[in-house]
Coordinates of C-alpha atoms and ligand atoms in Angstrom, one line a residue:
M249 CA 21.0 -6.7 -23.3
A250 CA 21.9 -9.6 -21.0
D251 CA 22.5 -7.2 -18.1
L252 CA 19.1 -5.5 -18.6
R253 CA 17.3 -8.9 -18.2
Q254 CA 19.6 -9.8 -15.3
E255 CA 19.0 -6.6 -13.5
I256 CA 15.2 -6.8 -13.9
C257 CA 15.1 -10.4 -12.9
R258 CA 16.7 -9.8 -9.6
R259 CA 14.2 -7.0 -8.6
R260 CA 11.4 -7.6 -6.1
T261 CA 9.0 -4.8 -5.5
F262 CA 6.4 -5.3 -2.9
A263 CA 4.2 -3.4 -0.4
I264 CA 3.8 -4.3 3.3
I265 CA 0.3 -3.8 4.5
S266 CA -1.3 -4.1 7.9
H267 CA -3.7 -2.7 10.4
P268 CA -2.0 -0.2 12.8
D269 CA 0.1 -1.9 15.4
A270 CA 0.3 -5.4 13.8
G271 CA 4.0 -4.9 13.4
K272 CA 4.6 -3.5 9.9
T273 CA 7.2 -1.0 10.9
T274 CA 9.0 -3.6 13.0
L275 CA 9.0 -6.1 10.2
T276 CA 10.2 -3.5 7.7
E277 CA 13.0 -2.6 10.1
K278 CA 14.1 -6.2 10.5
L279 CA 14.1 -6.7 6.7
L280 CA 16.3 -3.7 6.3
L281 CA 18.5 -5.0 9.1
Y282 CA 19.0 -8.3 7.3
G283 CA 19.7 -6.5 4.1
G284 CA 22.4 -4.6 5.9
A285 CA 20.7 -1.4 4.9
I286 CA 20.6 -0.2 8.5
Q287 CA 22.9 -1.0 11.3
L288 CA 20.5 -1.2 14.2
A289 CA 16.8 -1.9 14.3
G290 CA 14.9 1.1 15.4
A291 CA 16.1 3.3 12.5
V292 CA 13.1 3.2 10.1
K293 CA 12.4 6.8 9.6
G294 CA 9.0 8.1 9.4
K295 CA 7.6 6.0 12.1
A296 CA 6.8 9.1 14.1
S297 CA 5.1 10.5 11.2
A298 CA 3.2 7.3 10.6
R299 CA 2.2 7.3 14.2
H300 CA 0.6 10.5 14.8
A301 CA -1.8 12.9 13.6
V302 CA -1.6 16.4 12.5
S303 CA 0.6 18.0 15.1
D304 CA 3.5 15.7 14.5
W305 CA 2.8 16.0 10.8
M306 CA 3.2 19.7 10.9
E307 CA 6.4 19.4 12.8
L308 CA 7.6 17.0 10.3
E309 CA 6.8 19.3 7.5
K310 CA 10.1 21.0 8.2
Q311 CA 12.0 17.8 7.6
R312 CA 9.8 16.7 4.8
G313 CA 12.5 14.5 3.4
I314 CA 11.9 12.1 6.2
S315 CA 8.5 11.0 5.2
I316 CA 9.5 10.9 1.6
T317 CA 12.3 8.7 2.4
S318 CA 10.1 6.4 4.3
S319 CA 7.7 5.8 1.5
V320 CA 10.0 3.7 -0.6
M321 CA 13.0 1.8 0.5
Q322 CA 15.6 -0.1 -1.6
F323 CA 18.1 -2.5 -0.4
E324 CA 20.1 -5.6 -1.5
Y325 CA 19.9 -9.0 -0.1
D326 CA 21.3 -12.3 -1.4
G327 CA 21.7 -10.9 -4.9
Y328 CA 18.2 -9.5 -5.0
C329 CA 17.4 -5.8 -5.3
I330 CA 14.4 -5.2 -3.1
N331 CA 12.0 -2.3 -3.3
I332 CA 9.7 -2.0 -0.3
L333 CA 6.8 0.3 -0.6
D334 CA 5.5 1.6 2.6
T335 CA 1.8 2.0 3.0
P336 CA 0.9 4.2 6.0
G337 CA -1.5 2.3 8.1
H338 CA -2.2 4.8 10.8
Q339 CA -4.4 7.8 11.1
D340 CA -2.8 9.1 8.0
F341 CA -4.4 6.3 6.0
S342 CA -5.3 7.9 2.7
E343 CA -5.8 7.3 -0.9
D344 CA -2.0 7.3 -1.3
T345 CA -2.1 4.0 0.5
Y346 CA -4.3 2.5 -2.1
R347 CA -2.3 4.0 -5.0
T348 CA 0.9 2.7 -3.6
L349 CA -0.4 -0.8 -4.0
M350 CA -0.8 -0.2 -7.7
A351 CA 3.0 0.1 -7.9
A352 CA 3.7 -3.2 -6.2
D353 CA 4.1 -6.7 -7.7
S354 CA 3.1 -8.4 -4.5
A355 CA 2.1 -7.6 -1.0
V356 CA 3.1 -8.8 2.5
M357 CA 0.2 -8.7 4.9
V358 CA 1.2 -8.5 8.5
I359 CA -1.3 -9.9 11.0
D360 CA -1.3 -9.7 14.8
A361 CA -1.6 -13.3 15.9
A362 CA -3.8 -12.3 18.9
K363 CA -6.2 -10.2 16.8
G364 CA -6.5 -11.9 13.4
I365 CA -7.8 -9.8 10.5
E366 CA -8.6 -6.2 11.4
P367 CA -10.6 -3.5 9.5
Q368 CA -7.6 -1.9 7.6
T369 CA -6.3 -5.3 6.6
R370 CA -9.7 -5.9 5.0
K371 CA -9.6 -2.6 3.0
L372 CA -6.1 -3.1 1.8
F373 CA -6.7 -6.8 0.9
K374 CA -9.6 -5.7 -1.3
V375 CA -7.3 -3.6 -3.4
C376 CA -4.6 -6.3 -3.7
A377 CA -7.3 -8.8 -4.7
M378 CA -8.6 -6.4 -7.3
R379 CA -5.2 -6.6 -8.9
H380 CA -4.7 -10.3 -8.4
I381 CA -1.2 -9.8 -7.0
P382 CA 0.4 -12.5 -4.9
I383 CA -0.3 -12.0 -1.2
F384 CA 2.1 -13.3 1.5
T385 CA 0.9 -13.4 5.1
F386 CA 3.2 -12.9 8.1
I387 CA 1.4 -13.8 11.3
N388 CA 3.3 -11.8 13.9
K389 CA 3.8 -11.6 17.7
L390 CA 3.9 -15.3 18.4
D391 CA 6.0 -14.4 21.4
R392 CA 2.7 -13.2 22.9
D393 CA -0.4 -15.2 23.5
A394 CA -1.9 -15.9 20.2
R395 CA -5.1 -17.4 18.6
S396 CA -4.8 -20.9 17.4
P397 CA -3.0 -21.1 14.0
Y398 CA -6.0 -23.1 12.7
E399 CA -8.4 -20.3 13.6
L400 CA -6.1 -17.7 12.0
T401 CA -5.7 -19.5 8.7
E402 CA -9.3 -20.4 8.6
Q403 CA -10.3 -16.8 9.1
L404 CA -8.1 -15.8 6.1
E405 CA -9.7 -18.4 4.0
T406 CA -13.3 -17.7 4.9
E407 CA -13.1 -13.9 5.0
F408 CA -10.9 -13.4 2.0
G409 CA -11.9 -16.3 -0.1
I410 CA -8.3 -17.4 -0.7
G411 CA -6.4 -20.6 0.1
T412 CA -3.6 -20.6 2.6
Y413 CA -0.4 -22.6 2.7
P414 CA 1.4 -22.5 6.0
M415 CA 5.1 -22.5 5.2
N416 CA 5.8 -23.1 8.9
W417 CA 3.7 -23.9 11.9
P418 CA 4.1 -22.4 15.4
I419 CA 4.8 -24.5 18.5
G420 CA 2.9 -22.8 21.3
S421 CA 2.7 -19.1 21.8
G422 CA 3.4 -16.4 24.4
K423 CA 5.3 -17.8 27.3
D424 CA 5.1 -21.2 25.8
F425 CA 6.3 -20.2 22.4
K426 CA 9.0 -22.8 21.5
G427 CA 9.6 -22.1 17.8
V428 CA 8.2 -23.1 14.4
Y429 CA 8.2 -26.3 12.4
D430 CA 9.5 -25.5 8.9
R431 CA 7.5 -27.6 6.4
A432 CA 10.0 -27.4 3.5
T433 CA 12.9 -28.8 5.5
G434 CA 11.0 -30.8 8.1
K435 CA 13.1 -29.1 10.8
I436 CA 12.1 -27.3 13.9
L437 CA 13.6 -23.9 14.5
S438 CA 13.7 -23.3 18.2
F439 CA 12.9 -20.0 19.8
G440 CA 15.1 -19.1 22.8
E441 CA 15.9 -16.3 25.2
A442 CA 18.5 -15.0 22.8
H443 CA 15.8 -13.9 20.5
R444 CA 14.7 -11.2 22.9
G445 CA 17.5 -9.1 21.5
T446 CA 17.6 -7.3 18.2
S447 CA 20.6 -8.8 16.6
R448 CA 20.7 -11.3 13.7
I449 CA 19.9 -14.7 15.1
Q450 CA 20.4 -18.1 13.6
A451 CA 17.8 -20.4 15.2
T452 CA 18.9 -23.9 16.3
E453 CA 17.4 -26.6 14.2
Y454 CA 15.9 -30.0 15.3
A455 CA 14.5 -32.8 13.3
L456 CA 10.8 -33.8 13.8
D457 CA 11.7 -37.4 14.4
D458 CA 14.3 -36.7 17.1
T459 CA 11.8 -37.5 19.8
Q460 CA 14.3 -37.3 22.6
A461 CA 15.7 -33.9 21.8
L462 CA 12.2 -32.6 21.1
D463 CA 10.9 -33.8 24.4
E464 CA 13.6 -32.0 26.1
L465 CA 13.1 -28.9 24.0
I466 CA 9.3 -28.5 23.9
G467 CA 8.0 -31.3 26.2
P468 CA 6.0 -34.4 25.2
T469 CA 2.7 -32.6 25.1
L470 CA 3.7 -30.0 22.6
R471 CA 5.6 -32.5 20.6
Q472 CA 2.6 -34.8 20.3
T473 CA 0.4 -31.8 19.3
L474 CA 3.0 -30.9 16.7
E475 CA 3.0 -34.3 15.3
T476 CA -0.8 -34.3 14.9
D477 CA -0.7 -30.8 13.4
V478 CA 1.9 -31.8 10.8
E479 CA -0.2 -34.8 9.8
L480 CA -3.2 -32.7 9.5
L481 CA -1.5 -30.0 7.5
D482 CA 0.0 -32.5 5.1
G483 CA -3.2 -34.5 4.8
A484 CA -6.0 -31.9 4.8
G485 CA -4.5 -28.6 3.8
Y486 CA -4.0 -27.0 0.4
D487 CA -1.1 -28.2 -1.8
F488 CA 1.6 -25.7 -2.5
D489 CA 0.9 -24.4 -6.0
L490 CA 3.2 -21.7 -7.3
E491 CA 0.8 -20.7 -10.1
Q492 CA -2.0 -20.1 -7.6
V493 CA 0.3 -18.1 -5.4
R494 CA 1.2 -15.9 -8.4
Q495 CA -2.5 -15.4 -9.2
G496 CA -3.2 -14.2 -5.7
Q497 CA -5.4 -17.3 -5.0
L498 CA -3.2 -19.0 -2.5
S499 CA -1.4 -17.1 0.3
P500 CA 1.8 -18.6 1.7
V501 CA 1.6 -18.1 5.5
F502 CA 4.6 -17.6 7.8
F503 CA 4.4 -17.5 11.6
G504 CA 7.0 -15.4 13.5
S505 CA 7.8 -12.6 15.8
A506 CA 9.3 -9.5 14.1
L507 CA 10.2 -7.9 17.4
T508 CA 12.5 -10.8 18.5
N509 CA 13.7 -11.4 14.9
F510 CA 12.3 -14.9 15.0
G511 CA 11.3 -16.2 11.6
V512 CA 12.2 -13.0 9.8
E513 CA 15.2 -14.2 7.8
P514 CA 13.6 -17.6 6.8
F515 CA 10.5 -15.6 5.7
L516 CA 12.6 -13.2 3.6
K517 CA 14.5 -16.0 1.9
S518 CA 11.4 -17.9 1.1
F519 CA 9.4 -14.9 0.1
L520 CA 12.2 -13.8 -2.3
E521 CA 12.2 -17.2 -4.0
I522 CA 8.5 -17.4 -4.4
T523 CA 7.4 -13.9 -5.3
T524 CA 7.7 -12.6 -8.8
P525 CA 10.1 -10.3 -10.5
P526 CA 8.5 -7.3 -12.1
L527 CA 5.2 -8.2 -13.8
P528 CA 3.9 -7.2 -17.2
R529 CA 1.5 -4.2 -17.1
K530 CA -1.6 -3.5 -19.1
A531 CA -1.5 -0.5 -21.4
A532 CA -3.9 0.8 -24.0
E533 CA -1.6 -0.5 -26.7
G534 CA -1.4 -4.0 -25.2
V535 CA 0.5 -5.7 -22.4
V536 CA 4.0 -4.3 -21.8
D537 CA 6.7 -6.8 -20.9
P538 CA 9.1 -5.5 -18.3
F539 CA 12.1 -6.8 -20.2
E540 CA 11.4 -4.7 -23.3
D541 CA 14.3 -2.4 -24.1
S542 CA 12.4 0.8 -24.1
F543 CA 11.7 2.6 -20.8
S544 CA 8.2 3.2 -19.6
A545 CA 6.8 4.2 -16.2
F546 CA 3.7 5.5 -14.6
V547 CA 3.1 8.1 -11.8
F548 CA 1.4 6.6 -8.8
K549 CA 2.0 9.2 -6.1
I550 CA 2.6 12.9 -6.0
Q551 CA 4.0 14.4 -2.9
A552 CA 4.0 18.2 -2.4
N553 CA 7.0 19.4 -0.7
M554 CA 5.9 21.3 2.3
N555 CA 8.8 23.7 2.2
K556 CA 7.0 26.9 1.4
A557 CA 10.1 28.5 0.0
H558 CA 10.2 26.0 -2.7
R559 CA 6.7 24.7 -3.2
D560 CA 8.1 21.8 -5.2
R561 CA 6.4 18.5 -5.8
I562 CA 7.9 15.1 -6.2
A563 CA 6.3 12.6 -8.6
F564 CA 6.9 9.0 -7.8
M565 CA 7.1 6.7 -10.7
R566 CA 7.1 2.9 -11.0
I567 CA 9.3 1.8 -13.8
C568 CA 7.4 -0.8 -15.8
S569 CA 9.8 -1.7 -18.6
G570 CA 13.4 -1.2 -19.7
K571 CA 16.0 1.0 -18.2
F572 CA 15.9 4.6 -17.1
E573 CA 18.9 6.7 -17.9
R574 CA 19.3 10.1 -16.3
D575 CA 20.3 12.3 -19.2
R576 CA 17.9 10.9 -21.8
E577 CA 14.9 12.6 -23.1
Y578 CA 11.6 10.9 -22.4
Y579 CA 8.0 11.5 -23.5
H580 CA 5.2 12.5 -21.1
V581 CA 2.2 10.9 -22.8
Q582 CA -0.6 12.9 -21.2
G583 CA 1.2 16.2 -21.6
G584 CA 2.3 15.4 -25.2
K585 CA 5.7 16.7 -24.5
T586 CA 9.3 15.5 -24.5
L587 CA 11.2 16.2 -21.3
R588 CA 14.2 15.4 -19.2
L589 CA 13.3 14.2 -15.7
A590 CA 14.8 16.6 -13.2
Q591 CA 17.0 15.2 -10.4
P592 CA 15.8 11.6 -10.5
Q593 CA 16.2 10.1 -7.1
Q594 CA 15.9 6.8 -5.4
M595 CA 15.2 6.3 -1.8
M596 CA 17.5 4.2 0.2
A597 CA 16.8 3.2 3.8
E598 CA 18.2 6.3 5.3
S599 CA 18.7 8.8 2.5
R600 CA 17.8 9.6 -0.9
Q601 CA 20.3 10.1 -3.7
V602 CA 20.3 11.2 -7.3
I603 CA 20.7 8.2 -9.6
D604 CA 21.9 7.7 -13.1
E605 CA 20.0 4.6 -14.0
A606 CA 17.2 2.5 -12.7
Y607 CA 15.3 -0.6 -14.0
A608 CA 11.9 -2.0 -14.3
G609 CA 10.6 -2.7 -10.9
D610 CA 12.3 0.3 -9.4
I611 CA 10.6 3.4 -8.0
I612 CA 12.1 6.8 -8.8
G613 CA 11.1 10.2 -7.6
V614 CA 11.5 13.2 -9.9
F615 CA 10.8 16.9 -9.3
D616 CA 7.5 17.8 -10.8
P617 CA 6.9 21.4 -11.8
G618 CA 3.2 20.7 -12.0
L619 CA 3.3 18.6 -15.1
F620 CA 2.2 15.3 -13.9
A621 CA -1.1 13.8 -12.6
I622 CA -1.5 10.5 -10.8
G623 CA -1.7 7.7 -13.4
D624 CA 0.3 9.5 -16.1
T625 CA 2.7 7.6 -18.3
V626 CA 6.3 8.5 -19.2
C627 CA 8.1 6.5 -21.9
T628 CA 10.3 6.9 -24.9
K629 CA 8.9 8.8 -27.8
A630 CA 9.6 6.0 -30.3
H631 CA 7.6 3.4 -28.2
K632 CA 4.6 5.2 -26.9
V633 CA 2.5 3.4 -24.4
T634 CA -0.3 4.6 -22.2
Y635 CA -0.8 2.7 -19.0
E636 CA -4.2 2.1 -17.6
G637 CA -5.1 4.9 -15.2
I638 CA -5.1 4.3 -11.4
P639 CA -8.7 3.9 -10.2
T640 CA -10.2 6.6 -8.1
F641 CA -11.1 5.0 -4.8
A642 CA -14.4 5.8 -3.1
P643 CA -13.9 8.2 -0.2
E644 CA -15.6 7.4 3.0
I645 CA -15.5 10.6 4.9
F646 CA -17.1 13.8 3.6
A647 CA -17.1 17.4 4.8
A648 CA -18.3 20.7 3.4
V649 CA -15.5 23.3 3.3
E650 CA -15.9 27.0 2.9
R651 CA -13.6 30.0 3.3
V652 CA -13.9 32.2 6.3
D653 CA -12.9 35.4 4.5
T654 CA -15.2 36.0 1.6
M655 CA -12.5 38.1 -0.1
K656 CA -10.2 35.1 -0.6
R657 CA -12.2 33.4 -3.3
K658 CA -9.3 33.1 -5.8
Q659 CA -6.8 31.7 -3.3
F660 CA -9.4 29.3 -2.0
E661 CA -10.3 28.0 -5.4
K662 CA -6.7 27.7 -6.4
G663 CA -5.7 25.8 -3.2
M664 CA -8.6 23.4 -3.4
T665 CA -8.1 22.7 -7.0
E666 CA -4.3 22.2 -6.8
I667 CA -4.5 20.0 -3.7
A668 CA -7.2 17.9 -5.4
Q669 CA -5.0 17.6 -8.5
E670 CA -2.2 16.2 -6.4
G671 CA -4.7 13.5 -5.5
A672 CA -4.5 14.4 -1.8
I673 CA -8.3 14.9 -1.6
Q674 CA -11.3 14.5 -3.9
I675 CA -13.5 17.5 -4.4
F676 CA -17.2 17.7 -5.5
H677 CA -19.7 20.3 -6.0
I678 CA -23.4 20.6 -6.2
P679 CA -24.4 20.6 -9.9
G680 CA -25.1 24.1 -11.0
G681 CA -23.4 25.6 -7.9
G682 CA -20.0 27.3 -7.8
L683 CA -17.1 26.8 -5.6
E684 CA -18.5 28.7 -2.7
E685 CA -18.8 25.6 -0.7
V686 CA -16.8 22.5 -1.7
I687 CA -17.6 19.0 -0.7
V688 CA -14.4 17.2 0.1
G689 CA -14.2 13.4 0.2
V690 CA -11.3 11.5 1.8
V691 CA -10.6 8.0 3.1
G692 CA -8.8 9.1 6.3
I693 CA -9.7 12.0 8.7
L694 CA -6.1 13.2 8.7
Q695 CA -6.4 14.2 5.1
L696 CA -9.0 16.8 6.2
E697 CA -6.7 18.2 8.9
V698 CA -3.8 18.4 6.4
L699 CA -6.1 20.1 3.9
E700 CA -7.0 22.8 6.4
Y701 CA -3.4 23.3 7.4
R702 CA -2.1 23.5 3.9
L703 CA -4.8 25.9 2.8
K704 CA -3.8 28.2 5.6
S705 CA 0.0 27.9 5.3
E706 CA 0.4 27.6 1.6
Y707 CA -2.6 29.7 0.3
G708 CA -3.3 32.0 3.2
V709 CA -6.9 30.9 3.5
D710 CA -8.8 30.0 6.7
V711 CA -11.6 27.6 6.2
R712 CA -14.6 26.3 8.1
R713 CA -15.3 22.6 7.9
R714 CA -18.6 20.9 8.5
S715 CA -19.0 17.1 8.6
L716 CA -21.5 15.7 6.2
P717 CA -23.4 12.5 6.9
Y718 CA -22.3 10.6 3.8
Q719 CA -20.2 7.5 3.9
F720 CA -20.4 6.1 0.4
V721 CA -20.0 7.4 -3.1
R722 CA -21.0 5.8 -6.3
W723 CA -20.1 6.9 -9.8
V724 CA -23.2 7.1 -12.1
E725 CA -22.5 5.2 -15.4
N726 CA -25.7 6.4 -17.2
K727 CA -24.9 9.2 -19.6
D728 CA -28.5 10.0 -20.7
M729 CA -30.4 10.1 -17.4
D730 CA -31.9 13.3 -15.9
L731 CA -30.3 13.0 -12.5
S732 CA -32.2 16.0 -11.1
R733 CA -35.3 13.8 -11.3
L734 CA -33.8 10.9 -9.4
N735 CA -35.8 9.5 -6.5
L736 CA -33.3 9.5 -3.6
G737 CA -33.7 8.7 0.1
T738 CA -32.7 11.1 2.8
D739 CA -28.9 11.4 3.3
S740 CA -28.4 10.9 -0.4
R741 CA -27.3 13.6 -2.9
W742 CA -26.3 14.1 -6.5
V743 CA -22.9 15.8 -6.9
Q744 CA -20.3 16.2 -9.6
D745 CA -16.5 16.0 -9.5
F746 CA -14.4 18.6 -11.2
K747 CA -14.1 16.5 -14.4
G748 CA -17.8 16.7 -14.7
N749 CA -18.5 13.1 -13.7
D750 CA -21.8 12.5 -12.0
L751 CA -21.8 10.8 -8.6
L752 CA -24.2 10.1 -5.8
V753 CA -23.3 10.3 -2.2
F754 CA -25.1 8.2 0.4
G755 CA -25.5 8.1 4.2
G756 CA -25.6 4.3 4.3
Q757 CA -25.8 1.1 2.3
W758 CA -29.5 1.1 2.6
A759 CA -29.7 4.4 0.7
I760 CA -27.7 2.9 -2.2
R761 CA -30.2 0.0 -2.4
W762 CA -33.1 2.4 -2.2
A763 CA -31.6 4.5 -5.1
E764 CA -31.2 1.4 -7.2
E765 CA -34.6 0.0 -6.5
K766 CA -36.5 3.3 -7.0
N767 CA -34.6 4.3 -10.1
P768 CA -34.8 1.4 -12.6
G769 CA -31.9 1.5 -15.1
L770 CA -29.6 3.5 -12.8
I771 CA -26.1 2.0 -13.0
L772 CA -23.7 2.7 -10.1
R773 CA -20.0 1.9 -9.8
E774 CA -17.8 1.6 -6.7
F775 CA -14.5 2.5 -8.4
K776 CA -13.9 4.9 -11.2
E777 CA -11.5 3.6 -13.8
N778 CA -9.7 6.7 -15.0
Ligands
LIG956 P1 2.7 -1.0 12.8 O1 3.9 -0.4 12.0 O2 2.0 -2.1 12.1 O3 1.8 0.0 13.3 O4 3.3 -1.7 14.1 P2 4.7 -1.5 14.8 O5 5.8 -2.2 14.1 O6 4.9 -0.1 15.2 O7 4.4 -2.4 16.1 C1 3.4 -2.0 17.0 C2 3.8 -2.5 18.4 O8 3.9 -3.9 18.4 C3 5.2 -2.0 18.9 O9 5.1 -1.8 20.3 C4 6.1 -3.1 18.5 O10 7.3 -3.1 19.3 C5 5.2 -4.3 18.9 N1 5.6 -5.5 18.1 C6 5.9 -5.6 16.8 N2 6.2 -6.9 16.5 C7 6.1 -7.6 17.6 C8 6.4 -8.9 18.0 O11 6.7 -9.8 17.2 N3 6.2 -9.3 19.3 C9 5.8 -8.4 20.3 N4 5.7 -8.8 21.5 N5 5.6 -7.1 20.0 C10 5.7 -6.7 18.7 P3 4.9 -0.4 21.0 O12 5.1 -0.7 22.5 O13 3.6 0.2 20.6 O14 6.0 0.5 20.4 P4 7.5 0.6 20.7 O15 7.5 1.4 22.0 O16 8.0 -0.8 21.0 O17 8.1 1.2 19.6

């Protein structure tokens, strides 16, 4: 099975995360450009969909393939087989974003050098930290005025509680951006006018001790600053420790400018060397090694095809071990059934294609006739494993949704339940109440707009939506507590999800503290491990 090991060893599966506008799309494009997966930058599909809210989204519905394509991209570079998982960072921020991170072995965090850490970077980082996956930082837009690199790395350390190891160090920024000092080689890569284009660029290299050349290149002031910086970095910074990187405790930091291509290829090369091949995964039966012969995978995302004529769904699976073969029978653990996966597809940069085989680390999409739920495991019948479920993340936006036409009860209930099963929204109800009015929880407002749109277009139901003042939800761990007698503050409420789990929703942090103080013994959890 030498080729199985070889194939898996050369796989790198990672997610790119960022706050909107930090440059995630641009960096992804440039990575694809270097991988030869696209001819010209500017071709990453789905950018328009990532950009804008529901009107564009509805338009896009007709070409649903586009946004599916954009969610996973596979390409080859330097002998590596790379799977990039896209995490929407815009208004369509949703639970999908969190779940996608569950399928990655590492994350690249793009930060705007003028802005530093922003709110969505924080949220996404939290999920990566929960999984202890390696986090690489690309500090972008050095061709614009930027904060000091010291300030930026310090912010990462203090806010995220991780160490940072700058792999390179910027020389100036904005109009004065002269390039970066590469710490591994001790060379300076110079940034020039040629970088304003979008083609592949080989930066010119200079040695740090070539004082004369450097004085000409960056001027004596910047040269002296650089010398001091390098001394400081080598003397006072963290040491590079691969083990710590792999544990997610030390983040290698790269400075560059994705738009001008500067620093992108050195980043890619170094990233591929440092980041891990597919990692072992926890299952109920024990830890599963990716190099095991038998195939196993878990579903991390289900995307309903918006084509009304077909109403099909695609389940995205991350392969965790072994090799997938198209015509073999596999076992769906939660359904307890043997099946052949229909039309297994892999997403390339610009298209998707039916595949015959795929390896641990890869992501495949299969048609789902309604069998799968998020977190399900597919494996061989002979080697049954059950992967740990994907946690349910706490929604932050709540609305009460009811149907306008009281006659449409069945369609309303069916639509709400099916859309919730896909994992596109979370639904709750008041204990003892029916489905007359459903409380919907989401992490991004676009999810609510999409829900309304889909209820109407797919189920023929018009709904009314009312915002609710809740922002936090906590799962109640206690099994033997009479929740109807809880002492809760205003803007707090007891609800249940449709699996019958008890939850409390709160209008603010203070209300959570109140509930905990006034109800001794009450145990609340922020994530629900499924
Ligand atoms: P996102 O996916 O993280 O939301 O960011 P995206 O790549 O779309 O980049 C946001 C904006 O920042 C874009 O400009 C993009 O061109 C610009 N940008 C990205 N990287 C760099 C960089 O290294 N330097 C500079 N100066 N700008 C960068 P836009 O005007 O909003 O969009 P567009 O009209 O260029 O597409």
